[in-house]
Amino acid sequence: MKTKVLIVDDSALIRSVMSEIVNSQPDMEVVATAPDPLVARELIKKHNPDVLTLDVEMPKMDGLDFLEKLMRLRPMPVLMVSSLTERGSEITMRALELGAVDFVTKPKISIQTGMREYTELITDKIRAAARARVKRTVASTAPTTALPSMRSPLISSEKLIIIGASTGGTEAIREFLMQMPSDCPGILIAQHMPEGFTTSFARRLDSLCRITVMEAAGNERVLPGHAYIAPGHSHLLLTRSGANYMTKIEQTDPVNRHRPSVDVLFRSAAVAAGKNAVGVILTGMGKDGAAGMLEMKNAGAQNFAQDEASCVVFGMPREAIAIGATHEVAPLTALPGLVLGHLAAHGGRALRV
């Protein structure tokens, strides 16, 4: 059975390019295309697609309004197609909050040389979306309560939390960070995301969380109560300078086809922090992070993985669990408490590596 894809975009050229990409694959097909959400609504009823690709900015009905109604009334895997603009990235962040599985940026249709790479990216994301767990969205007004403060300043200054995620990770990271107390250990994050979008992502998290969240610029001292997100164009690494942990940014080759790569961050944490680090691998497709997390474990770190039931896509945690890189597997809602509980129980004097 082929994965049935419905493409919704107001640009006839984009609809054509996307259709060509999808139909070039043996395991998927475009069942219909729509120029706006009103037409799409009827086509969804007619074709019952497995995955919907949705332009974030369209006439007649805003893409976000349509997505909100869709996820409330008829939840299905949605892959947002966004422009590489600040407005596009902010709308995309909101779409992920509303339940979109993932997003891609619009293809640079004038640059045919990049088409093969783009084809691989978008078809991989459609495959992941087709397997994703999609839940009916229910508006919640209850604020997230941060967990209690860490009490011991040694825990905050000497320990670190290292997080990796991909598909579904923007929301998982948001839920995790919103439970962090203002004096939690420094946090480094690698989330698969294009350049430009990590800026909006960090800004959005910073407005929601008690901790300070920023896009890493490199050469920053890693401070308690701060989270540093790998920029979309670079790998993020942890290094040491004397007694301080520091961030490092590198634009070296992609690893596991990703830059930023979770493996690169985890491996650097294994070397720089050893048993002072706690690794957390969240929802995502592929295997990026598994090998690096095993290196963290071998260096003495305590590692946690998100469980299958709470993942949008279980790929990355599954791979880490399969090679024995994790100590504990738990639902997303339980992970912040487990991580802070471990840090509190194993605080003591600073552990030197």
CSV table of C-alpha atoms in Angstrom, one decimal:
chain,number,residue,atom,x,y,z
A,1,MET,CA,0.0,0.0,0.0
A,2,LYS,CA,1.4,3.4,-1.0
A,3,THR,CA,1.3,6.3,1.4
A,4,LYS,CA,-1.4,8.7,0.1
A,5,VAL,CA,-0.4,12.3,0.1
A,6,LEU,CA,-2.5,15.5,-0.3
A,7,ILE,CA,-0.6,18.6,-1.2
A,8,VAL,CA,-2.1,22.0,-0.2
A,9,ASP,CA,-0.4,25.1,-1.6
A,10,ASP,CA,-1.6,28.2,-3.4
A,11,SER,CA,1.4,28.1,-5.8
A,12,ALA,CA,0.7,25.9,-8.9
A,13,LEU,CA,4.5,25.7,-9.3
A,14,ILE,CA,5.1,24.4,-5.8
A,15,ARG,CA,2.2,21.9,-6.2
A,16,SER,CA,3.8,20.6,-9.4
A,17,VAL,CA,7.3,20.3,-7.9
A,18,MET,CA,6.1,18.6,-4.8
A,19,SER,CA,3.9,16.2,-6.8
A,20,GLU,CA,6.9,15.3,-9.0
A,21,ILE,CA,9.0,14.6,-5.8
A,22,VAL,CA,6.4,12.5,-4.1
A,23,ASN,CA,5.4,10.5,-7.2
A,24,SER,CA,9.0,9.7,-7.9
A,25,GLN,CA,9.0,7.4,-4.9
A,26,PRO,CA,7.7,3.8,-5.2
A,27,ASP,CA,6.1,3.8,-1.8
A,28,MET,CA,4.0,7.0,-2.0
A,29,GLU,CA,1.7,8.9,-4.3
A,30,VAL,CA,-0.1,12.2,-4.6
A,31,VAL,CA,-3.8,11.5,-4.5
A,32,ALA,CA,-4.8,15.2,-5.0
A,33,THR,CA,-3.6,18.8,-4.8
A,34,ALA,CA,-5.5,21.8,-3.5
A,35,PRO,CA,-4.9,25.6,-3.9
A,36,ASP,CA,-6.4,26.4,-0.6
A,37,PRO,CA,-7.8,24.9,2.6
A,38,LEU,CA,-11.5,25.1,1.5
A,39,VAL,CA,-10.8,22.9,-1.5
A,40,ALA,CA,-8.5,20.7,0.7
A,41,ARG,CA,-11.4,20.1,3.1
A,42,GLU,CA,-13.5,18.4,0.4
A,43,LEU,CA,-10.5,16.4,-0.9
A,44,ILE,CA,-9.7,15.1,2.6
A,45,LYS,CA,-13.2,13.6,2.8
A,46,LYS,CA,-12.9,12.2,-0.7
A,47,HIS,CA,-9.4,10.7,-0.6
A,48,ASN,CA,-8.7,10.1,3.1
A,49,PRO,CA,-5.0,10.8,2.7
A,50,ASP,CA,-2.3,9.4,5.0
A,51,VAL,CA,-0.3,12.6,5.1
A,52,LEU,CA,-1.1,16.3,4.3
A,53,THR,CA,1.5,18.8,3.2
A,54,LEU,CA,0.2,22.3,4.1
A,55,ASP,CA,1.6,25.7,3.1
A,56,VAL,CA,1.7,27.9,6.2
A,57,GLU,CA,0.5,31.1,4.4
A,58,MET,CA,-2.4,30.8,2.0
A,59,PRO,CA,-5.5,32.8,0.8
A,60,LYS,CA,-9.1,32.2,1.8
A,61,MET,CA,-8.3,30.5,5.0
A,62,ASP,CA,-5.1,30.9,7.0
A,63,GLY,CA,-3.0,27.7,7.2
A,64,LEU,CA,-2.9,27.9,11.0
A,65,ASP,CA,-6.7,28.3,11.3
A,66,PHE,CA,-7.2,25.3,9.0
A,67,LEU,CA,-4.6,23.3,11.0
A,68,GLU,CA,-6.2,24.1,14.3
A,69,LYS,CA,-9.6,23.0,13.1
A,70,LEU,CA,-8.2,19.9,11.4
A,71,MET,CA,-6.3,18.7,14.5
A,72,ARG,CA,-9.3,19.3,16.7
A,73,LEU,CA,-11.9,17.6,14.4
A,74,ARG,CA,-10.0,15.1,12.3
A,75,PRO,CA,-6.4,14.6,13.5
A,76,MET,CA,-4.0,13.4,10.8
A,77,PRO,CA,-0.3,13.7,10.1
A,78,VAL,CA,0.5,17.2,8.7
A,79,LEU,CA,3.8,18.3,7.2
A,80,MET,CA,4.1,22.1,7.1
A,81,VAL,CA,5.8,23.7,4.1
A,82,SER,CA,7.3,27.0,5.1
A,83,SER,CA,9.2,29.9,3.5
A,84,LEU,CA,12.7,30.7,4.7
A,85,THR,CA,11.6,34.0,6.4
A,86,GLU,CA,11.4,35.1,10.0
A,87,ARG,CA,7.6,35.3,9.6
A,88,GLY,CA,7.6,31.8,8.1
A,89,SER,CA,9.6,30.4,10.9
A,90,GLU,CA,7.4,32.0,13.6
A,91,ILE,CA,4.2,30.6,12.0
A,92,THR,CA,5.9,27.2,11.7
A,93,MET,CA,6.7,27.1,15.4
A,94,ARG,CA,3.0,27.9,16.1
A,95,ALA,CA,2.0,25.1,13.7
A,96,LEU,CA,4.1,22.6,15.5
A,97,GLU,CA,2.4,23.6,18.8
A,98,LEU,CA,-1.0,23.0,17.1
A,99,GLY,CA,0.0,19.5,16.2
A,100,ALA,CA,1.8,19.5,12.9
A,101,VAL,CA,4.3,16.5,12.9
A,102,ASP,CA,7.1,18.4,11.2
A,103,PHE,CA,8.0,20.9,8.5
A,104,VAL,CA,10.1,21.5,5.4
A,105,THR,CA,11.1,24.7,3.8
A,106,LYS,CA,9.9,25.5,0.3
A,107,PRO,CA,12.1,24.1,-2.4
A,108,LYS,CA,14.4,26.5,-4.2
A,109,ILE,CA,12.8,25.6,-7.5
A,110,SER,CA,15.3,27.6,-9.6
A,111,ILE,CA,18.2,25.5,-8.3
A,112,GLN,CA,17.8,22.1,-9.9
A,113,THR,CA,21.2,20.9,-8.5
A,114,GLY,CA,19.8,20.8,-5.0
A,115,MET,CA,16.6,18.9,-6.0
A,116,ARG,CA,17.9,15.4,-5.3
A,117,GLU,CA,18.9,16.3,-1.8
A,118,TYR,CA,15.6,18.0,-1.2
A,119,THR,CA,13.7,15.0,-2.6
A,120,GLU,CA,15.4,12.8,0.0
A,121,LEU,CA,14.6,15.2,2.8
A,122,ILE,CA,10.9,15.7,2.0
A,123,THR,CA,10.2,12.0,1.3
A,124,ASP,CA,11.9,10.9,4.5
A,125,LYS,CA,9.8,13.4,6.4
A,126,ILE,CA,6.6,12.1,4.7
A,127,ARG,CA,7.5,8.5,5.6
A,128,ALA,CA,8.1,9.6,9.2
A,129,ALA,CA,4.8,11.6,9.3
A,130,ALA,CA,2.9,8.6,8.0
A,131,ARG,CA,4.1,6.5,11.0
A,132,ALA,CA,3.7,9.4,13.5
A,133,ARG,CA,1.4,9.3,16.5
A,134,VAL,CA,-1.0,12.1,16.0
A,135,LYS,CA,-3.3,13.2,18.9
A,136,ARG,CA,-6.4,15.3,18.9
A,137,THR,CA,-5.5,18.7,20.2
A,138,VAL,CA,-7.4,20.0,23.2
A,139,ALA,CA,-6.8,23.6,24.2
A,140,SER,CA,-5.2,23.8,27.6
A,141,THR,CA,-5.2,26.9,29.8
A,142,ALA,CA,-3.4,25.3,32.7
A,143,PRO,CA,0.1,26.7,33.1
A,144,THR,CA,3.0,24.2,33.4
A,145,THR,CA,4.4,24.1,36.9
A,146,ALA,CA,8.2,24.1,37.2
A,147,LEU,CA,9.7,21.5,39.4
A,148,PRO,CA,11.2,22.5,42.8
A,149,SER,CA,14.6,24.3,42.9
A,150,MET,CA,17.7,22.2,43.0
A,151,ARG,CA,18.8,23.5,46.4
A,152,SER,CA,22.5,22.5,46.1
A,153,PRO,CA,24.5,25.0,44.1
A,154,LEU,CA,27.0,22.3,43.3
A,155,ILE,CA,24.4,20.4,41.3
A,156,SER,CA,23.6,23.5,39.2
A,157,SER,CA,27.2,24.6,38.5
A,158,GLU,CA,28.9,21.2,37.9
A,159,LYS,CA,26.3,19.1,36.3
A,160,LEU,CA,24.9,19.4,32.8
A,161,ILE,CA,21.8,18.2,30.9
A,162,ILE,CA,22.4,17.3,27.2
A,163,ILE,CA,19.3,16.8,25.0
A,164,GLY,CA,18.9,15.5,21.4
A,165,ALA,CA,15.7,15.4,19.3
A,166,SER,CA,14.3,15.4,15.8
A,167,THR,CA,10.8,14.9,14.5
A,168,GLY,CA,8.3,16.0,17.2
A,169,GLY,CA,11.2,17.4,19.2
A,170,THR,CA,10.2,21.0,19.2
A,171,GLU,CA,7.1,20.3,21.4
A,172,ALA,CA,8.9,17.6,23.5
A,173,ILE,CA,11.7,20.1,24.3
A,174,ARG,CA,9.2,22.8,25.1
A,175,GLU,CA,7.4,20.5,27.6
A,176,PHE,CA,10.7,19.4,29.1
A,177,LEU,CA,12.1,22.9,29.5
A,178,MET,CA,8.9,24.4,30.9
A,179,GLN,CA,9.3,22.1,33.9
A,180,MET,CA,12.9,23.2,34.6
A,181,PRO,CA,13.4,25.4,37.7
A,182,SER,CA,15.3,28.6,37.3
A,183,ASP,CA,18.4,27.2,39.0
A,184,CYS,CA,18.6,23.9,37.0
A,185,PRO,CA,22.0,22.8,35.5
A,186,GLY,CA,23.0,24.3,32.2
A,187,ILE,CA,21.3,22.6,29.2
A,188,LEU,CA,22.7,22.0,25.7
A,189,ILE,CA,20.3,21.0,22.9
A,190,ALA,CA,20.7,19.7,19.4
A,191,GLN,CA,17.3,19.7,17.5
A,192,HIS,CA,17.3,18.9,13.8
A,193,MET,CA,16.1,22.2,12.3
A,194,PRO,CA,17.1,24.5,9.4
A,195,GLU,CA,19.0,27.7,9.7
A,196,GLY,CA,16.8,30.6,10.8
A,197,PHE,CA,14.2,28.4,12.5
A,198,THR,CA,16.3,27.8,15.6
A,199,THR,CA,16.3,31.5,16.3
A,200,SER,CA,12.5,31.6,16.4
A,201,PHE,CA,12.5,28.4,18.4
A,202,ALA,CA,14.8,29.7,21.0
A,203,ARG,CA,13.0,33.0,21.3
A,204,ARG,CA,9.6,31.2,21.7
A,205,LEU,CA,11.0,28.9,24.4
A,206,ASP,CA,12.6,31.8,26.2
A,207,SER,CA,9.2,33.6,26.4
A,208,LEU,CA,7.6,30.4,27.9
A,209,CYS,CA,10.2,29.0,30.3
A,210,ARG,CA,11.5,30.1,33.7
A,211,ILE,CA,15.0,29.5,32.5
A,212,THR,CA,16.8,31.6,29.9
A,213,VAL,CA,16.8,29.9,26.5
A,214,MET,CA,19.0,31.1,23.6
A,215,GLU,CA,20.5,30.1,20.3
A,216,ALA,CA,24.1,29.2,21.0
A,217,ALA,CA,26.6,31.6,19.4
A,218,GLY,CA,29.8,29.8,20.5
A,219,ASN,CA,32.4,30.6,23.2
A,220,GLU,CA,29.7,31.1,25.8
A,221,ARG,CA,30.2,30.0,29.4
A,222,VAL,CA,27.5,27.4,30.1
A,223,LEU,CA,25.5,28.8,33.1
A,224,PRO,CA,22.9,27.2,35.4
A,225,GLY,CA,19.4,28.2,34.5
A,226,HIS,CA,20.3,28.6,30.9
A,227,ALA,CA,19.6,26.4,27.8
A,228,TYR,CA,21.7,26.7,24.6
A,229,ILE,CA,20.2,25.5,21.3
A,230,ALA,CA,22.4,24.5,18.4
A,231,PRO,CA,21.9,26.9,15.5
A,232,GLY,CA,20.4,25.4,12.4
A,233,HIS,CA,23.6,25.9,10.4
A,234,SER,CA,26.2,24.4,12.8
A,235,HIS,CA,27.1,21.6,15.1
A,236,LEU,CA,27.0,22.5,18.8
A,237,LEU,CA,29.8,21.0,21.0
A,238,LEU,CA,30.6,21.2,24.7
A,239,THR,CA,34.2,22.1,25.7
A,240,ARG,CA,36.0,23.0,28.9
A,241,SER,CA,38.1,26.0,29.7
A,242,GLY,CA,39.7,25.6,33.1
A,243,ALA,CA,36.8,25.0,35.6
A,244,ASN,CA,34.2,26.3,33.1
A,245,TYR,CA,32.1,24.5,30.5
A,246,MET,CA,31.9,26.4,27.2
A,247,THR,CA,29.9,26.2,24.0
A,248,LYS,CA,31.6,25.6,20.7
A,249,ILE,CA,30.1,26.0,17.2
A,250,GLU,CA,31.4,24.2,14.2
A,251,GLN,CA,30.4,24.2,10.5
A,252,THR,CA,32.1,20.9,9.7
A,253,ASP,CA,30.4,18.3,7.5
A,254,PRO,CA,26.9,16.9,8.4
A,255,VAL,CA,26.9,13.8,10.6
A,256,ASN,CA,24.2,11.2,9.9
A,257,ARG,CA,23.1,13.7,7.2
A,258,HIS,CA,22.4,16.3,9.9
A,259,ARG,CA,24.0,19.6,11.0
A,260,PRO,CA,23.4,20.1,13.9
A,261,SER,CA,23.9,16.5,14.8
A,262,VAL,CA,23.0,14.9,18.1
A,263,ASP,CA,25.9,12.5,17.9
A,264,VAL,CA,28.4,15.4,17.7
A,265,LEU,CA,26.9,17.1,20.8
A,266,PHE,CA,26.7,13.8,22.8
A,267,ARG,CA,30.3,12.8,21.9
A,268,SER,CA,31.6,16.2,23.0
A,269,ALA,CA,29.7,15.9,26.3
A,270,ALA,CA,31.2,12.4,26.9
A,271,VAL,CA,34.7,13.9,26.5
A,272,ALA,CA,34.2,17.3,28.3
A,273,ALA,CA,31.7,16.4,31.1
A,274,GLY,CA,31.8,12.5,31.5
A,275,LYS,CA,29.8,11.6,34.6
A,276,ASN,CA,28.8,15.2,35.3
A,277,ALA,CA,26.4,14.9,32.3
A,278,VAL,CA,22.9,13.6,32.0
A,279,GLY,CA,21.8,12.6,28.5
A,280,VAL,CA,18.2,12.8,27.2
A,281,ILE,CA,17.2,11.5,23.8
A,282,LEU,CA,13.7,12.5,22.7
A,283,THR,CA,11.4,11.8,19.8
A,284,GLY,CA,12.8,11.7,16.3
A,285,MET,CA,13.4,9.7,13.1
A,286,GLY,CA,16.6,8.0,12.3
A,287,LYS,CA,19.5,7.0,14.6
A,288,ASP,CA,21.4,10.2,15.2
A,289,GLY,CA,22.4,10.4,18.8
A,290,ALA,CA,22.5,6.6,19.6
A,291,ALA,CA,26.3,6.1,19.1
A,292,GLY,CA,27.1,9.4,20.9
A,293,MET,CA,24.8,8.5,23.8
A,294,LEU,CA,26.6,5.2,24.2
A,295,GLU,CA,29.9,7.1,24.4
A,296,MET,CA,28.3,9.3,27.2
A,297,LYS,CA,27.2,6.1,29.1
A,298,ASN,CA,30.7,4.7,28.8
A,299,ALA,CA,32.1,7.9,30.1
A,300,GLY,CA,29.9,7.7,33.2
A,301,ALA,CA,26.8,9.8,32.2
A,302,GLN,CA,23.3,8.8,33.2
A,303,ASN,CA,21.1,8.6,30.2
A,304,PHE,CA,17.3,8.8,29.7
A,305,ALA,CA,15.1,8.0,26.7
A,306,GLN,CA,11.6,9.0,25.9
A,307,ASP,CA,9.2,6.0,25.7
A,308,GLU,CA,7.5,4.9,22.5
A,309,ALA,CA,4.0,5.8,23.6
A,310,SER,CA,4.8,9.5,24.1
A,311,CYS,CA,7.0,9.9,21.1
A,312,VAL,CA,5.7,11.3,17.8
A,313,VAL,CA,8.4,9.1,16.1
A,314,PHE,CA,10.2,6.5,18.2
A,315,GLY,CA,13.3,6.1,15.8
A,316,MET,CA,16.0,7.9,17.7
A,317,PRO,CA,15.1,6.6,21.2
A,318,ARG,CA,14.6,3.1,19.9
A,319,GLU,CA,18.1,3.1,18.3
A,320,ALA,CA,19.7,4.3,21.6
A,321,ILE,CA,17.9,1.7,23.6
A,322,ALA,CA,18.7,-1.1,21.2
A,323,ILE,CA,22.5,-0.6,21.5
A,324,GLY,CA,22.3,-0.3,25.3
A,325,ALA,CA,23.0,3.4,25.6
A,326,THR,CA,20.2,4.3,28.0
A,327,HIS,CA,19.7,3.6,31.7
A,328,GLU,CA,16.0,4.5,31.9
A,329,VAL,CA,13.0,4.8,29.5
A,330,ALA,CA,10.1,6.9,30.6
A,331,PRO,CA,7.1,9.0,29.3
A,332,LEU,CA,7.9,12.6,28.3
A,333,THR,CA,5.9,14.0,31.3
A,334,ALA,CA,8.1,12.0,33.7
A,335,LEU,CA,11.5,12.8,32.3
A,336,PRO,CA,12.1,16.2,33.8
A,337,GLY,CA,11.4,14.9,37.3
A,338,LEU,CA,13.6,11.8,36.8
A,339,VAL,CA,16.5,13.8,35.5
A,340,LEU,CA,16.4,16.3,38.3
A,341,GLY,CA,15.8,13.5,40.8
A,342,HIS,CA,18.9,11.8,39.6
A,343,LEU,CA,20.9,15.0,39.8
A,344,ALA,CA,19.7,15.7,43.4
A,345,ALA,CA,20.5,12.1,44.5
A,346,HIS,CA,24.0,12.2,42.9
A,347,GLY,CA,25.0,15.8,43.6
A,348,GLY,CA,27.5,15.6,46.4
A,349,ARG,CA,30.8,17.2,45.7
A,350,ALA,CA,31.6,18.0,42.1
A,351,LEU,CA,32.8,15.0,40.2
A,352,ARG,CA,35.9,15.7,38.2
A,353,VAL,CA,36.6,14.1,34.8
